[in-house]
GROMACS .gro file of N, CA and C in nm:
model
  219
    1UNK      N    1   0.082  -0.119   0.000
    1UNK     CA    2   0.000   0.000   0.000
    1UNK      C    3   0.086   0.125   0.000
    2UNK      N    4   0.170   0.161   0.069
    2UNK     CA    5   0.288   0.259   0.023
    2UNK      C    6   0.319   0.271  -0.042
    3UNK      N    7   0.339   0.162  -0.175
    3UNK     CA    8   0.381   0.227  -0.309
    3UNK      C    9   0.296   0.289  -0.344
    4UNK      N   10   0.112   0.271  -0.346
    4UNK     CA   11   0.027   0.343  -0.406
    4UNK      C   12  -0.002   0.506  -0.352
    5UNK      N   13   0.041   0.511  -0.247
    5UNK     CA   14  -0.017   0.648  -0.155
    5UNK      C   15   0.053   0.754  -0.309
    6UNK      N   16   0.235   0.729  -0.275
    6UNK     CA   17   0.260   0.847  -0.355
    6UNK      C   18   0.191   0.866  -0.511
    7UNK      N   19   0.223   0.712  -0.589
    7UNK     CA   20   0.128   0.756  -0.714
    7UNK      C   21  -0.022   0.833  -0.729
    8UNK      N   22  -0.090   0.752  -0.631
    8UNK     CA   23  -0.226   0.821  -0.609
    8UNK      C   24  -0.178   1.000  -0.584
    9UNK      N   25  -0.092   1.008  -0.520
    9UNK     CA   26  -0.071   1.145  -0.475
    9UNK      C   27  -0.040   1.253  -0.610
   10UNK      N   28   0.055   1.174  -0.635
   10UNK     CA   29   0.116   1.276  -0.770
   10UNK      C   30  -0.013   1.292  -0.854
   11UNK      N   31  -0.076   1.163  -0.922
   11UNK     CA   32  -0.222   1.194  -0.982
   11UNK      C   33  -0.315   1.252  -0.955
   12UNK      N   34  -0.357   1.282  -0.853
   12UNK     CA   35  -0.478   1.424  -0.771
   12UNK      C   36  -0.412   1.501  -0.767
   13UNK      N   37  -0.295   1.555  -0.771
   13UNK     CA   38  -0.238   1.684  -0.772
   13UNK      C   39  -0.262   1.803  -0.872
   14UNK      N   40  -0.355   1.895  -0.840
   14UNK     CA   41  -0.416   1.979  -0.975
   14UNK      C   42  -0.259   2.014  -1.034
   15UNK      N   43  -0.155   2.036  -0.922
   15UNK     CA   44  -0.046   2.105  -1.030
   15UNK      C   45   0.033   2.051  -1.104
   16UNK      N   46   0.000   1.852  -1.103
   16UNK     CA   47   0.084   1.789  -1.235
   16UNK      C   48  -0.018   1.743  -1.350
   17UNK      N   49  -0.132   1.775  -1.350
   17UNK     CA   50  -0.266   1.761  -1.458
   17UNK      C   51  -0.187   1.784  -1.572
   18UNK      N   52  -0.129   1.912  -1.573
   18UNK     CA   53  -0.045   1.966  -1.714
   18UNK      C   54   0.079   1.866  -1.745
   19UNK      N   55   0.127   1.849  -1.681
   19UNK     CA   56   0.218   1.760  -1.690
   19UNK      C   57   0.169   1.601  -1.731
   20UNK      N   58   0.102   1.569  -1.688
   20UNK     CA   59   0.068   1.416  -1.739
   20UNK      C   60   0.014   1.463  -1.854
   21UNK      N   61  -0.089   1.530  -1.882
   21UNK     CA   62  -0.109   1.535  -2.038
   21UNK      C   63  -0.053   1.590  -2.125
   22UNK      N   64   0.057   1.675  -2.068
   22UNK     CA   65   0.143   1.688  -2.178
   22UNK      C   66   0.282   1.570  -2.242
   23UNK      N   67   0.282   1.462  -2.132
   23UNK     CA   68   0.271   1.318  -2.140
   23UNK      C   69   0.267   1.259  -2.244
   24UNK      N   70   0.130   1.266  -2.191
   24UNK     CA   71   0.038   1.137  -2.286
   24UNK      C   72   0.014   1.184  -2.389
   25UNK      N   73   0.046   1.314  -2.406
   25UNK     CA   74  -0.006   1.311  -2.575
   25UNK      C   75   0.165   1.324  -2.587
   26UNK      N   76   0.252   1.323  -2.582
   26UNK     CA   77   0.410   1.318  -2.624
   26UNK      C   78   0.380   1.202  -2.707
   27UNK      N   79   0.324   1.098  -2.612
   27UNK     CA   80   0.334   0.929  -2.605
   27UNK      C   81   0.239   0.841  -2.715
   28UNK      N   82   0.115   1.011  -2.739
   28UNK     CA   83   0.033   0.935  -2.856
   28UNK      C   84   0.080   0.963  -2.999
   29UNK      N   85   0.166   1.072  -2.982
   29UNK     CA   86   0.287   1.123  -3.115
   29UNK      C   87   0.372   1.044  -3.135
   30UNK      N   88   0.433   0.966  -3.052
   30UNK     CA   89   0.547   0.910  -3.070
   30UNK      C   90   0.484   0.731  -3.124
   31UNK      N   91   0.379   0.704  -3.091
   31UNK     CA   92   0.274   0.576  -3.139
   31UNK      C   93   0.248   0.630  -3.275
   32UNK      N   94   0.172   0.755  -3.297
   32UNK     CA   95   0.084   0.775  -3.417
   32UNK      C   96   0.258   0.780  -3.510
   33UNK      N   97   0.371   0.807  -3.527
   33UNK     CA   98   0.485   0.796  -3.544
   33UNK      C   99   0.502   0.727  -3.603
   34UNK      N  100   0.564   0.601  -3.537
   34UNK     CA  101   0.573   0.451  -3.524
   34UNK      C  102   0.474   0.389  -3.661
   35UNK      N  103   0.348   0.420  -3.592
   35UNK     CA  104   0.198   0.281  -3.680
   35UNK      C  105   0.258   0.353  -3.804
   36UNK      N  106   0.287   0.542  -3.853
   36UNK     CA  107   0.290   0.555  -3.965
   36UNK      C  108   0.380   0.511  -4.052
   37UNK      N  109   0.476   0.547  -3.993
   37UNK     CA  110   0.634   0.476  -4.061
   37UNK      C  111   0.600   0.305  -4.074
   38UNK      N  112   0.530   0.277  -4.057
   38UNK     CA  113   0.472   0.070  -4.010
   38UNK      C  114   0.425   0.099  -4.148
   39UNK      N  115   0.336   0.140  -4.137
   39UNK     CA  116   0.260   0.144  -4.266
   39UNK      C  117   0.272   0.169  -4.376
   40UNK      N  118   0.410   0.277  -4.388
   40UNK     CA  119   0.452   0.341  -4.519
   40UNK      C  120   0.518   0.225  -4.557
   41UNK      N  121   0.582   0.162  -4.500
   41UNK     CA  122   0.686   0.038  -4.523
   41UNK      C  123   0.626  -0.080  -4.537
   42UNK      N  124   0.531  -0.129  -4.436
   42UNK     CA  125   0.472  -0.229  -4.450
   42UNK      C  126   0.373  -0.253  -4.600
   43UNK      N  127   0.311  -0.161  -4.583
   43UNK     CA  128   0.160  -0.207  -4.676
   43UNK      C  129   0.187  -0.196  -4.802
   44UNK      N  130   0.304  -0.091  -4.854
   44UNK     CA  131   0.307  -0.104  -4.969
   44UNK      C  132   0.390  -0.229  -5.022
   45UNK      N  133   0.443  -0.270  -4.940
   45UNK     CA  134   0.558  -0.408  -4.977
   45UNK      C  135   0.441  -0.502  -4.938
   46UNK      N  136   0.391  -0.536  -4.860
   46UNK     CA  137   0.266  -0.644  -4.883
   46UNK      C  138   0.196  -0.688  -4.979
   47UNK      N  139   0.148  -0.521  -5.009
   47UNK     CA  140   0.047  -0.543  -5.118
   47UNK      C  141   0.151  -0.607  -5.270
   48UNK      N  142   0.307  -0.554  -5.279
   48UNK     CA  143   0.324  -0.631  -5.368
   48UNK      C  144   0.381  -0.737  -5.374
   49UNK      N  145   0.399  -0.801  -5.281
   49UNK     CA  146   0.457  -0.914  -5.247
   49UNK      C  147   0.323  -0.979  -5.283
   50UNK      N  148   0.206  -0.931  -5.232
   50UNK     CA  149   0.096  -1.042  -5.231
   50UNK      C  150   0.060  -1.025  -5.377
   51UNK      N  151   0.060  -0.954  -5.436
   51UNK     CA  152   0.046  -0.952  -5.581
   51UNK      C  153   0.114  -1.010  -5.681
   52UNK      N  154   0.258  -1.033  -5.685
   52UNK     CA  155   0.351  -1.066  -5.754
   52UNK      C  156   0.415  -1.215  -5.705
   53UNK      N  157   0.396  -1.222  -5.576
   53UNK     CA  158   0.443  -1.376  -5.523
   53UNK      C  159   0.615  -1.344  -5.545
   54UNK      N  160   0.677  -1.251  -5.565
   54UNK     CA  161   0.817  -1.223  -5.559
   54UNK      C  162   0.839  -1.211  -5.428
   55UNK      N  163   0.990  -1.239  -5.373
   55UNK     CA  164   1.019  -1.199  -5.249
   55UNK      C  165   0.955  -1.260  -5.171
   56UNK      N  166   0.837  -1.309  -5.161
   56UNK     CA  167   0.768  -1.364  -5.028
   56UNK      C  168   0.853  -1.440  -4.949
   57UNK      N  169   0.933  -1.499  -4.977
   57UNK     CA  170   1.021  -1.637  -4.881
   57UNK      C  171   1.124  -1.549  -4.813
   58UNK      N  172   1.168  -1.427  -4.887
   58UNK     CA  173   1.274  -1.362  -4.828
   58UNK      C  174   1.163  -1.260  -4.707
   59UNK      N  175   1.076  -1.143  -4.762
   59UNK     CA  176   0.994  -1.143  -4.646
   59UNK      C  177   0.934  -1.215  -4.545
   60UNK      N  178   0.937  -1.376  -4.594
   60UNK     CA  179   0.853  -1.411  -4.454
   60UNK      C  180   1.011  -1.445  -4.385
   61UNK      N  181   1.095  -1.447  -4.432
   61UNK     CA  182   1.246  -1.479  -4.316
   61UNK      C  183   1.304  -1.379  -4.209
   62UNK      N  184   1.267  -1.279  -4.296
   62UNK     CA  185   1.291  -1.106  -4.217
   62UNK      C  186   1.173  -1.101  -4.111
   63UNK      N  187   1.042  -1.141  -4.170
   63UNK     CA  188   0.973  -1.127  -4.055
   63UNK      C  189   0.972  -1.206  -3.945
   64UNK      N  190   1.021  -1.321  -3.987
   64UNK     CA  191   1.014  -1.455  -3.917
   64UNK      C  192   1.165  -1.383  -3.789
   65UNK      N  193   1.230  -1.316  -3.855
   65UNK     CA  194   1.366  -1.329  -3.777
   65UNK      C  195   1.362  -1.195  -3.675
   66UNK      N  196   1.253  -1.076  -3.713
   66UNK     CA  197   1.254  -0.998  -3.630
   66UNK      C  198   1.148  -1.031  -3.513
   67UNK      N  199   1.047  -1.113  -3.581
   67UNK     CA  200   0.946  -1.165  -3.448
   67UNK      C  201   1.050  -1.222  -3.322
   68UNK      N  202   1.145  -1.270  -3.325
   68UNK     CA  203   1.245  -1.344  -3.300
   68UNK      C  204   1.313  -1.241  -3.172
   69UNK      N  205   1.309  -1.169  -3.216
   69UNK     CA  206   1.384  -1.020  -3.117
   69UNK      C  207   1.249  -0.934  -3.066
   70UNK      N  208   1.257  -0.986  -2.917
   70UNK     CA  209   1.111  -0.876  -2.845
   70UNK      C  210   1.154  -0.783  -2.856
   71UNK      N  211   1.248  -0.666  -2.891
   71UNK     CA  212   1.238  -0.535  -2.924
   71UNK      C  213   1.172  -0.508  -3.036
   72UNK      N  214   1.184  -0.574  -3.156
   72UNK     CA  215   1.127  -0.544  -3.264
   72UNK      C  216   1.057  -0.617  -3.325
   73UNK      N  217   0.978  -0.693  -3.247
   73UNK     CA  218   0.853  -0.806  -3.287
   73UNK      C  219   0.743  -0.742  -3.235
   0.00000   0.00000   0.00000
């Protein structure tokens, strides 16, 4: 229960309100970031991989090998 007092504390505090949400939205920039760069890279190589049947064995090895590493799986 002592660990929770201070968190609870810092969170009711009207004078870190600004501070956590200036936070969490850092944190939803740095996600919305991420998914986009995912996507610029991902979807267009999908879509032609799935179209063309080229490369697929070498993409599924890259993917196969980064699932492989919890940083970048």
């Amino acid at each position: 229960m002592n660990q929770l007092q201070p968190m609870w504390a810092f969170l009711t505090d009207p004078d870190r309100w600004p501070l956590i949400l200036s936070r969490t939205l850092d944190h939803l920039g740095y996600t919305a970031l991420a998914v986009g760069l995912s996507l610029l890279i991902a979807l267009p190589l999908g879509l032609w991989v799935g179209h063309t049947r080229r490369g697929a064995d070498t993409v599924l090895a890259v993917a196969g090998a980064l699932r492989a590493l919890p940083s970048l799986g």
